[in-house]
């Protein structure tokens, strides 16, 4: 446990199926499939969901290899907590973009910490700022946490106004390149608020919950670091691709907690 008065705000979130059902009953926003140029000869396809009255915007970075496979109608071949749950954020006033891999890549393995990836993400952040004059956040889950953190450390003033890192990878995997460890970037250079979201019983071996104190300490230059600890939900499926790692059964409630925290952070 963490001691009171530390830099960490520990919240034990107990989520209910009734809340998730209530949120799911809201009207869905029609997804728009967009494509922009990010680097010479490179384009990036993404799904854009605009909130009716946005108070914030976010780039949602999916985990795994990052190749979500966007279809013309906005659906995705490979979804997860973020990629499949963009509507959950929009219902709380956060517009989102959900990017696929760039046109010169088949996956993001070995790419998330690169300057080229940051350049792609700078274009997404700029797009969101053009759409609405509200803070832009980088939100990553699992391997996607590295993409979010890299956007902050590489882009600095052109980067996000804050980070949300969920189910963050902190340990090396058994297969080289499959686990995108967030410490590949200098976390001490993150100078924006950071929210960590982690399930207490996450069983994925590269995302242990007990790594949260060390991760928080590494974010030493951030003006605000908080931790939301999730409990409950379903633990079905592969522990690194489903279950508690992907907040199964409590997705909508986790998104609401994230949205509430993001909206409470004062704009720069």
Short mmCIF file of C-alpha atoms in Angstrom, two decimals, residues 19 27 50 52 76 89 92 103 106 132 137 140 143-144 152 161 163 180 186 194 198 220 233 247:
data_model
loop_
_atom_site.label_atom_id
_atom_site.label_comp_id
_atom_site.label_asym_id
_atom_site.label_seq_id
_atom_site.Cartn_x
_atom_site.Cartn_y
_atom_site.Cartn_z
CA UNK A 19 -23.07 1.75 -14.23
CA UNK A 27 -26.36 7.68 -27.97
CA UNK A 50 -15.99 14.11 -31.73
CA UNK A 52 -20.82 17.15 -28.77
CA UNK A 76 -11.63 -2.27 -36.32
CA UNK A 89 -14.73 8.66 -23.59
CA UNK A 92 -17.96 12.18 -21.09
CA UNK A 103 1.46 3.37 -44.10
CA UNK A 106 2.96 -3.37 -40.56
CA UNK A 132 -11.22 22.06 -30.65
CA UNK A 137 -4.09 14.03 -23.77
CA UNK A 140 -2.04 4.51 -23.86
CA UNK A 143 2.25 -1.42 -25.06
CA UNK A 144 0.47 1.78 -26.02
CA UNK A 152 5.52 13.64 -24.16
CA UNK A 161 -1.00 18.33 -22.21
CA UNK A 163 -0.77 11.42 -20.08
CA UNK A 180 7.16 -2.37 -25.29
CA UNK A 186 13.36 8.96 -20.25
CA UNK A 194 0.16 11.75 -15.47
CA UNK A 198 -3.95 -0.38 -13.28
CA UNK A 220 9.87 12.76 -11.02
CA UNK A 233 -14.71 -7.29 -13.70
CA UNK A 247 -10.54 -4.12 -17.73
#
